[in-house]
mmCIF file of C-alpha atoms in Angstrom:
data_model
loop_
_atom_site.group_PDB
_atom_site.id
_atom_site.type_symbol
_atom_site.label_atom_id
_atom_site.label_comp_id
_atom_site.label_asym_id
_atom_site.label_seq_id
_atom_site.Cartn_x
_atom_site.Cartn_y
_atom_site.Cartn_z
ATOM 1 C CA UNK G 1 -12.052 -22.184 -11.540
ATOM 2 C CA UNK G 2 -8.628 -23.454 -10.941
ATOM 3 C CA UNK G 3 -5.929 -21.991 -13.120
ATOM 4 C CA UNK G 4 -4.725 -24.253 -15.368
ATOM 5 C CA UNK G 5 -0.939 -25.284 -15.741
ATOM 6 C CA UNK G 6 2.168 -23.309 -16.380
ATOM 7 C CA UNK G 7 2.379 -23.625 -20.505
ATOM 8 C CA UNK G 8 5.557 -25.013 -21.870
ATOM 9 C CA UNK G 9 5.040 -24.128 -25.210
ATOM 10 C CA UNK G 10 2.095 -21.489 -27.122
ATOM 11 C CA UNK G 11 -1.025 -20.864 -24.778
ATOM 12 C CA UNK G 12 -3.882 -23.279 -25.265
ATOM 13 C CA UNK G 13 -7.036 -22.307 -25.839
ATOM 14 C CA UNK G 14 -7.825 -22.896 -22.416
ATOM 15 C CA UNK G 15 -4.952 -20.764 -21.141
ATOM 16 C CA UNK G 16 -6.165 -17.916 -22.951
ATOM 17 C CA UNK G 17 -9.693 -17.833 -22.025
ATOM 18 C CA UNK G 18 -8.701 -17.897 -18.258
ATOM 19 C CA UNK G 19 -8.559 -14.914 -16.367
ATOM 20 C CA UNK G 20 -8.360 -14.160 -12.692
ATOM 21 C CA UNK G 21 -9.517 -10.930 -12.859
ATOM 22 C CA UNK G 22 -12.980 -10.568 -11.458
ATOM 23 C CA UNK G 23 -11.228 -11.809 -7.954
ATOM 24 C CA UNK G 24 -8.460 -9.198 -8.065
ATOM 25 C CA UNK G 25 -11.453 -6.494 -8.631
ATOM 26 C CA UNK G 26 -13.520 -8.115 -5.346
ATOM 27 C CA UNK G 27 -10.697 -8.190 -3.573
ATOM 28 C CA UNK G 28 -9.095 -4.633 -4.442
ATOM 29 C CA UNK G 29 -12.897 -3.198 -4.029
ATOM 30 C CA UNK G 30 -13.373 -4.604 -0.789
ATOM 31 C CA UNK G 31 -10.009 -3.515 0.558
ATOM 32 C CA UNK G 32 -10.980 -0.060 -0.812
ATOM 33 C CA UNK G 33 -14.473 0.409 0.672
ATOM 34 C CA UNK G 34 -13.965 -0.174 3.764
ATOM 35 C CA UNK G 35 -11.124 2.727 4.808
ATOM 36 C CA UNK G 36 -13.503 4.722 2.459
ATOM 37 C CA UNK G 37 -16.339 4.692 4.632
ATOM 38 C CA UNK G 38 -14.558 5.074 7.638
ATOM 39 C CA UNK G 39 -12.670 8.449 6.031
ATOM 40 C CA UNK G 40 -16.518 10.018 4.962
ATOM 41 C CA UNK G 41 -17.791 9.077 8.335
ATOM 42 C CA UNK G 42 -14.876 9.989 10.640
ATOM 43 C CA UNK G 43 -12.507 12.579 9.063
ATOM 44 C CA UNK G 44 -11.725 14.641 6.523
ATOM 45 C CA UNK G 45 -7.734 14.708 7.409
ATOM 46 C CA UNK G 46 -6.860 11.672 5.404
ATOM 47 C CA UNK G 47 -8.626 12.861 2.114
ATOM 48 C CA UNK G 48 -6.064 12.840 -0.337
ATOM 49 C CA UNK G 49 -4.557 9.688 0.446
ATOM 50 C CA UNK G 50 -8.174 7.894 0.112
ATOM 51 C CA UNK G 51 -8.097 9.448 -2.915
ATOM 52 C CA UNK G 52 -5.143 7.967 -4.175
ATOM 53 C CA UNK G 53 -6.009 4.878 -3.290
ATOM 54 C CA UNK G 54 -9.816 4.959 -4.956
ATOM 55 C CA UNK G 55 -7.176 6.284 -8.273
ATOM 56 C CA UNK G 56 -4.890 2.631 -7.551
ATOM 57 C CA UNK G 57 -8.494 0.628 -7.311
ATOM 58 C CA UNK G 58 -9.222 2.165 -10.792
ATOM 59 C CA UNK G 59 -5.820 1.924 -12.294
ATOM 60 C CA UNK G 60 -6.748 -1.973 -11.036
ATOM 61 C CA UNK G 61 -9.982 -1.998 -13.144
ATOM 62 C CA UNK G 62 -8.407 -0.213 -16.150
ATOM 63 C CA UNK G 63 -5.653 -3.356 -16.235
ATOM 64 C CA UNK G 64 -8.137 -5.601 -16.664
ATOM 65 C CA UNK G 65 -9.312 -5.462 -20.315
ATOM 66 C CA UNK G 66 -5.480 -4.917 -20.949
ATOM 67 C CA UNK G 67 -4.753 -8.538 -19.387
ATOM 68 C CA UNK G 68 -4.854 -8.195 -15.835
ATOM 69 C CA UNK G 69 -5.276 -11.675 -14.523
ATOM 70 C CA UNK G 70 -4.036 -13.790 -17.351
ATOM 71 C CA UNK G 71 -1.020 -15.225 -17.751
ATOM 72 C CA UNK G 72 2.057 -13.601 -19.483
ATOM 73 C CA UNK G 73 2.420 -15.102 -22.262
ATOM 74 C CA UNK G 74 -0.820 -14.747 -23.413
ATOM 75 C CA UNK G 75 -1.031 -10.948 -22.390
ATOM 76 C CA UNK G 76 2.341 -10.659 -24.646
ATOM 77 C CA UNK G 77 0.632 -12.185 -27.390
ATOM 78 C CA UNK G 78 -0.842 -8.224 -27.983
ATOM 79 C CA UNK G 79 2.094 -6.052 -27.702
ATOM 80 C CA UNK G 80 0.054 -3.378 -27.823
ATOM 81 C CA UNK G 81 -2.148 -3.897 -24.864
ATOM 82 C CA UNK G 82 0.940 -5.673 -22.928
ATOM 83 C CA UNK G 83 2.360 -1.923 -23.397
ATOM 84 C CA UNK G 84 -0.753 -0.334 -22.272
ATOM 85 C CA UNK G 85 -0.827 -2.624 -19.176
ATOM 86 C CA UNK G 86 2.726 -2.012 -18.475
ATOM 87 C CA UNK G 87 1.654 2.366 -18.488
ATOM 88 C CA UNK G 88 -1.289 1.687 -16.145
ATOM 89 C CA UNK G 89 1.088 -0.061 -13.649
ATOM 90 C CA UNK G 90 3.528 2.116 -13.629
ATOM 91 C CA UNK G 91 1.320 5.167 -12.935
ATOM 92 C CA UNK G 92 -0.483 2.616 -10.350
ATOM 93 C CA UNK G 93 2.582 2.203 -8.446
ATOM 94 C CA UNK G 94 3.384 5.994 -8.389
ATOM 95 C CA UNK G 95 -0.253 6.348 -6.959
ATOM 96 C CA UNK G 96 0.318 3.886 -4.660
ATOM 97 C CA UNK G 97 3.411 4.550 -2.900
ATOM 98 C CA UNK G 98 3.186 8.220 -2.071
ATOM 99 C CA UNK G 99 -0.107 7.169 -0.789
ATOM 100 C CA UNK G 100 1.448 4.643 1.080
ATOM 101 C CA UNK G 101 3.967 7.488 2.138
ATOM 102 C CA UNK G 102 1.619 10.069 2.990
ATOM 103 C CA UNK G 103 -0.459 7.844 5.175
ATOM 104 C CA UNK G 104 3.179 6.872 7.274
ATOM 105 C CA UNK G 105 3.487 10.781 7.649
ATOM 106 C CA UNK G 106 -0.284 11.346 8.993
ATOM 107 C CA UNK G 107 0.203 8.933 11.587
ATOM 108 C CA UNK G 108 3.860 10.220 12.791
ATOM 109 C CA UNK G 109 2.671 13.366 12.943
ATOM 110 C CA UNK G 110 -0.262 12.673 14.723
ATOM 111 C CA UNK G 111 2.386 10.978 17.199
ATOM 112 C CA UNK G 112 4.126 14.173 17.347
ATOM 113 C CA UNK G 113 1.607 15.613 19.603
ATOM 114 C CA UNK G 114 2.089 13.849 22.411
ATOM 115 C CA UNK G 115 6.182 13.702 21.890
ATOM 116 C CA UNK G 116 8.226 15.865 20.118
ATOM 117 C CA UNK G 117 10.494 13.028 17.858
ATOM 118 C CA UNK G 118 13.036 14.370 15.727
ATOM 119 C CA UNK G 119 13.640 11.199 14.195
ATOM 120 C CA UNK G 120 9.943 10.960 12.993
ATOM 121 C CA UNK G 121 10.530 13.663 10.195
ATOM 122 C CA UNK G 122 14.294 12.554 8.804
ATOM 123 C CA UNK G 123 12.660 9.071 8.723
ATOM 124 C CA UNK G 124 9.966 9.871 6.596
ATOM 125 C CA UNK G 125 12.293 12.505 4.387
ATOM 126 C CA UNK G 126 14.348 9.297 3.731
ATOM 127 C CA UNK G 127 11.728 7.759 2.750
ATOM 128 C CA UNK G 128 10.220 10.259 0.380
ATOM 129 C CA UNK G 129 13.932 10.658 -0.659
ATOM 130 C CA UNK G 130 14.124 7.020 -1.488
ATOM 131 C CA UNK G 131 10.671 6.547 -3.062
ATOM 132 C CA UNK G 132 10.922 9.331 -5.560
ATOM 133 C CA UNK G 133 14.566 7.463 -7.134
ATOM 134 C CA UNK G 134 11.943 3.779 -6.553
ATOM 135 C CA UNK G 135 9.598 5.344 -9.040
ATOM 136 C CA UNK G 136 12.122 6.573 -11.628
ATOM 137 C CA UNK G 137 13.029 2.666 -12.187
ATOM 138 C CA UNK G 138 15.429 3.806 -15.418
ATOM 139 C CA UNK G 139 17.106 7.379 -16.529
ATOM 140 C CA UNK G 140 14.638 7.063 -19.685
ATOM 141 C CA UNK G 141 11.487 6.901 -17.736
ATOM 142 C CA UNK G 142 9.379 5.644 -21.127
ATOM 143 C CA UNK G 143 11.811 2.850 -20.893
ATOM 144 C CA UNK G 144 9.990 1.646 -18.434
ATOM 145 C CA UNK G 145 6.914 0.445 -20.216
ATOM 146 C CA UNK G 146 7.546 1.480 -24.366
ATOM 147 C CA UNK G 147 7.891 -1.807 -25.700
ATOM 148 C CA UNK G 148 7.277 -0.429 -28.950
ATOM 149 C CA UNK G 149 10.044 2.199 -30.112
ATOM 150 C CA UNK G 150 13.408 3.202 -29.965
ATOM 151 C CA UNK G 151 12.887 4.056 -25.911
ATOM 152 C CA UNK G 152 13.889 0.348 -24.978
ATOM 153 C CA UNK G 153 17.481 1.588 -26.720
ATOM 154 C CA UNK G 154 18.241 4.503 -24.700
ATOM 155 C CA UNK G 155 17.157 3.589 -21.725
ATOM 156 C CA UNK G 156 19.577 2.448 -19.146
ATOM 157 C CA UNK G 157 17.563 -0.008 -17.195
ATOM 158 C CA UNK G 158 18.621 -1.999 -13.769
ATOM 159 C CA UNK G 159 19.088 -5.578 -13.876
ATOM 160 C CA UNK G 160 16.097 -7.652 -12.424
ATOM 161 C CA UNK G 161 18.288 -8.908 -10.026
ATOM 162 C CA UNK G 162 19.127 -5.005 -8.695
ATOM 163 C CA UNK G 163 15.825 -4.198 -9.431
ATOM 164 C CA UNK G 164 14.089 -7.280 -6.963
ATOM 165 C CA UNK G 165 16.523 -5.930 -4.680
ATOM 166 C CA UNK G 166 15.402 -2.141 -4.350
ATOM 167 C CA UNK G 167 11.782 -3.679 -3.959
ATOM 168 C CA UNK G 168 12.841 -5.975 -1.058
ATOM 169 C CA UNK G 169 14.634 -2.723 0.294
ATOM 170 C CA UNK G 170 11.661 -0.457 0.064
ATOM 171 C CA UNK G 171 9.245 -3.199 1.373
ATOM 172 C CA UNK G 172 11.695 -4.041 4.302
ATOM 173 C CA UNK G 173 11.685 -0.395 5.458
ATOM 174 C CA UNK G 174 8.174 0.066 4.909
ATOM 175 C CA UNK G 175 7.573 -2.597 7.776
ATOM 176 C CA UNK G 176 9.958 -1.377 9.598
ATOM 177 C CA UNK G 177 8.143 1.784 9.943
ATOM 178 C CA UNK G 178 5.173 0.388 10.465
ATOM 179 C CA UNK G 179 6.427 -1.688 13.077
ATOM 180 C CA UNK G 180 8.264 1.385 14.848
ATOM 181 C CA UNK G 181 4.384 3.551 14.471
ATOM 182 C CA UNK G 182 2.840 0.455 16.221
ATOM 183 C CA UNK G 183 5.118 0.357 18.951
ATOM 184 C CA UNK G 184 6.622 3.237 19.632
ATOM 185 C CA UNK G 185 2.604 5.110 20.754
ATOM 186 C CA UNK G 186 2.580 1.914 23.466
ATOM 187 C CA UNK G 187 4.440 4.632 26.404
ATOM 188 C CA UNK G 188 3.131 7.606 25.271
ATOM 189 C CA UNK G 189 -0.400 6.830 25.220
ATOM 190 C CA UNK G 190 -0.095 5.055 28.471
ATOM 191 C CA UNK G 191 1.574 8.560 30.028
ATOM 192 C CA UNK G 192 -2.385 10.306 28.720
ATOM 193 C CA UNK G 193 -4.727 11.128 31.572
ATOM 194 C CA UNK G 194 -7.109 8.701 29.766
ATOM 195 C CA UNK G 195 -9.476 5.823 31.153
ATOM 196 C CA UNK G 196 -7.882 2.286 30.653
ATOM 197 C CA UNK G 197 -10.835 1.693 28.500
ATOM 198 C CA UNK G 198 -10.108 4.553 25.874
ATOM 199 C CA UNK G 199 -6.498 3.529 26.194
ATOM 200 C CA UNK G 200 -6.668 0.527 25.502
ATOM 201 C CA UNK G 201 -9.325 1.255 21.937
ATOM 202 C CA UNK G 202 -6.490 3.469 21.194
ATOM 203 C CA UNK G 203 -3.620 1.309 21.298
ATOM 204 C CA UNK G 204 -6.079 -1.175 19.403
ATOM 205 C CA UNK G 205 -6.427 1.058 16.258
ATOM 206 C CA UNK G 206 -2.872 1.655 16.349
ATOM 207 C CA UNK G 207 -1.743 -1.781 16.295
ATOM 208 C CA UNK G 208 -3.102 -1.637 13.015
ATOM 209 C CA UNK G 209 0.002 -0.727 11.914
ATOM 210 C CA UNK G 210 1.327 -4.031 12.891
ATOM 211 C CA UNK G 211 -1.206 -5.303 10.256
ATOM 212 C CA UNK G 212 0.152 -3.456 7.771
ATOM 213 C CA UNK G 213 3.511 -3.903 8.451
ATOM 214 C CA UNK G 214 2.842 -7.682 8.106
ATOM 215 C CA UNK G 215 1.264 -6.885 4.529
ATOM 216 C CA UNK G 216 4.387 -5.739 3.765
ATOM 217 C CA UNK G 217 6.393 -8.576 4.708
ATOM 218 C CA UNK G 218 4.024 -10.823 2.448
ATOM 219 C CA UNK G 219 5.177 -8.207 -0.163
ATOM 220 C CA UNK G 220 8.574 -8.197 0.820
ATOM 221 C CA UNK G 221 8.784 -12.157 -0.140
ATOM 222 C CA UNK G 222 7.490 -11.894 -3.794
ATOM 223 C CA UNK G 223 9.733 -9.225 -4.631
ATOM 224 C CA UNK G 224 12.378 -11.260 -5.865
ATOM 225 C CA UNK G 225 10.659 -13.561 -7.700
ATOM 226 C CA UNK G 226 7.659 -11.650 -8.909
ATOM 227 C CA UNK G 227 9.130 -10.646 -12.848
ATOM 228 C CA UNK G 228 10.154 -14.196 -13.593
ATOM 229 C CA UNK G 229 6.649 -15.592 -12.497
ATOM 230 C CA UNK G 230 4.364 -16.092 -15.021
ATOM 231 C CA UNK G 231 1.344 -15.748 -12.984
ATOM 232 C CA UNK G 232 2.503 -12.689 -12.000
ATOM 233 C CA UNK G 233 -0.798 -10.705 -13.847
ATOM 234 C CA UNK G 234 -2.904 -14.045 -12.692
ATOM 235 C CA UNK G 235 -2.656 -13.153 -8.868
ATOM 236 C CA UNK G 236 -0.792 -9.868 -9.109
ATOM 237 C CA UNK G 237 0.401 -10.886 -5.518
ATOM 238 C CA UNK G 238 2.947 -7.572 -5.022
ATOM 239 C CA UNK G 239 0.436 -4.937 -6.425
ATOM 240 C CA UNK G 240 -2.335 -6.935 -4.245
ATOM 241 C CA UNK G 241 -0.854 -6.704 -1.026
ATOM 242 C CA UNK G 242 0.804 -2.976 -1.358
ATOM 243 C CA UNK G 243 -3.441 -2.163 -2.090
ATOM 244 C CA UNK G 244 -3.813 -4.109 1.636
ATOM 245 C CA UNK G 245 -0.861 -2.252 2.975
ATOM 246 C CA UNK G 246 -1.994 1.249 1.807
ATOM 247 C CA UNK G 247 -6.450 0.937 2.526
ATOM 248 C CA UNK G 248 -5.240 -0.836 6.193
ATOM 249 C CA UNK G 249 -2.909 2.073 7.081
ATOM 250 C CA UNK G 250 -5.321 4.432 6.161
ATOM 251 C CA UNK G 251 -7.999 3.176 8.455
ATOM 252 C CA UNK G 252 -5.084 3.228 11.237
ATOM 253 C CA UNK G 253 -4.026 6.383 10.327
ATOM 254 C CA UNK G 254 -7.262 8.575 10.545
ATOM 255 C CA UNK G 255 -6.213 11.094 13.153
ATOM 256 C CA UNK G 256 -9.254 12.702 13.198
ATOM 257 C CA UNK G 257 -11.010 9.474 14.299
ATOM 258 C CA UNK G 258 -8.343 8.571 17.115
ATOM 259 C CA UNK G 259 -8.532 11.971 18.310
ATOM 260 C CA UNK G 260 -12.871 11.705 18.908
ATOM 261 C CA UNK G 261 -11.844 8.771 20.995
ATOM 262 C CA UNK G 262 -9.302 10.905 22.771
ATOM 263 C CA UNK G 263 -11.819 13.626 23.241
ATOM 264 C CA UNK G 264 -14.393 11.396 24.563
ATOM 265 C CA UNK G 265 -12.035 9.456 26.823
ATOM 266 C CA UNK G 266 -10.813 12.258 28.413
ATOM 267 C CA UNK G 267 -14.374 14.072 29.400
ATOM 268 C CA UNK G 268 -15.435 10.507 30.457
ATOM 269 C CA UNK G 269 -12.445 10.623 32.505
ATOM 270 C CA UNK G 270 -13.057 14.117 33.767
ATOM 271 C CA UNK G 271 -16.580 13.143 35.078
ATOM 272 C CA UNK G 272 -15.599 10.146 36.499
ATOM 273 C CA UNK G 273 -12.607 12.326 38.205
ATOM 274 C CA UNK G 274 -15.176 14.655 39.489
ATOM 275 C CA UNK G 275 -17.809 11.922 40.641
ATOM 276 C CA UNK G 276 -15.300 10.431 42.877
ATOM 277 C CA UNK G 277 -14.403 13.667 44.277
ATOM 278 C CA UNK G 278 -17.776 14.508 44.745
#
């Protein structure tokens, strides 16, 4: 069903009884299962940040009877819920970007084995550095969501403007580092005694990153615009494609995985080696 128009005045009926939730939940689900059978089948490395992201596909589901999917006006018609929804996002984008964190650190150090990169670890502090003050978007931190009490007084809150602005920042380095973890492998794999075959599946499931990188450059172009939408809860674009960005880098960043192919690449190499001696 197409969503119906912008309202200009109070919600009609047929505003209100639209809701694009059950695609956000098929969409979010999807995204989730997939990385989630690859970490039961392949690893066991990558655990907690599959975790986290099965806890951001159910912070998803719990925003739906709140008002996920409907517009804003009609989700502020219940302050109560509205503040409810506003809780569940804010713990869902906690969740979500130390996952998204953790998963950039599995990879780099999985990286680190074949070079020794300095740069790799004050990167990633940087970014845990600059995450941590991301989440804490006001001194009061009930400000962020207590629509209800004297909280919305005492907190010191960023403008949306400076707020949009750390959100294009952290998106823009988050593709920059995925960019650098897709790139950066290309000469140091190649360097591997490995078969051109295994290289190459290895340089495949790294590019991945690339992926995910452009996820966050989708992300990166709603951030400024995303609080003054009011579809923002009808496609819940920025929460949407952070969920792509975190389930794709997991499936890239399942060490355990790349290293089997490693493994097997190499003894395949090894007998072909001897074979030709022979």
């Amino acid at each position: 069903m197409a969503p119906p128009e912008i309202p200009t005045s109070l919600p009609s009926t047929e505003l209100i009884a639209y809701s694009n939730a059950h695609n956000l939940i098929a969409e979010a689900a999807t995204l989730c299962t997939i990385p989630t059978l690859t970490v039961l089948l392949r690893c066991y490395t990558m655990i907690l940040a599959m975790v986290m992201a099965i806890a951001t596909l159910i912070c998803i589901i719990l925003q739906v009877p709140l008002g996920l999917g409907k517009y804003t006006s009609v989700i502020q018609m219940d302050p109560v819920k509205y503040q409810h929804l506003l809780k569940t996002r804010y713990a869902h984008q906690i969740i979500c970007n130390a996952a998204v964190t953790i998963v950039k650190i599995s990879v780099a150090h999985f990286l680190l084995r074949f070079a020794t990169m300095k740069a790799y670890r004050v990167i990633f502090y940087c970014l845990n550095s600059f995450l941590l003050a991301f989440m804490l978007a006001c001194t009061g931190t009930l400000g962020t969501f207590d629509l209800l009490d004297d909280a919305m007084c005492t907190a010191k809150w960023f403008s949306k403007t400076t707020f949009g602005e750390f959100a294009l920042f952290n998106a823009v380095i988050n593709c920059l580092i995925d960019f650098l973890l897709a790139i950066l492998p290309v000469p140091l794999i190649w360097q591997i005694s490995l078969n051109l075959r295994t290289r190459i599946s290895l340089l495949v499931i790294l590019s991945l990153e690339i992926f995910a990188g452009a996820t966050g450059v989708f992300r990166a172009t709603v951030s400024n615009t995303t609080l003054q939408d009011p579809r923002r809860f009808v496609h819940n674009k920025w929460m949407m494609w952070n969920h792509v960005e975190l389930n794709v880098g997991i499936v890239a960043g399942v060490a355990s995985c790349i290293e089997t192919i490693v493994h097997t690449g190499a003894k395949r190499g090894t007998r072909e080696d001897c074979c030709q001696i022979g």
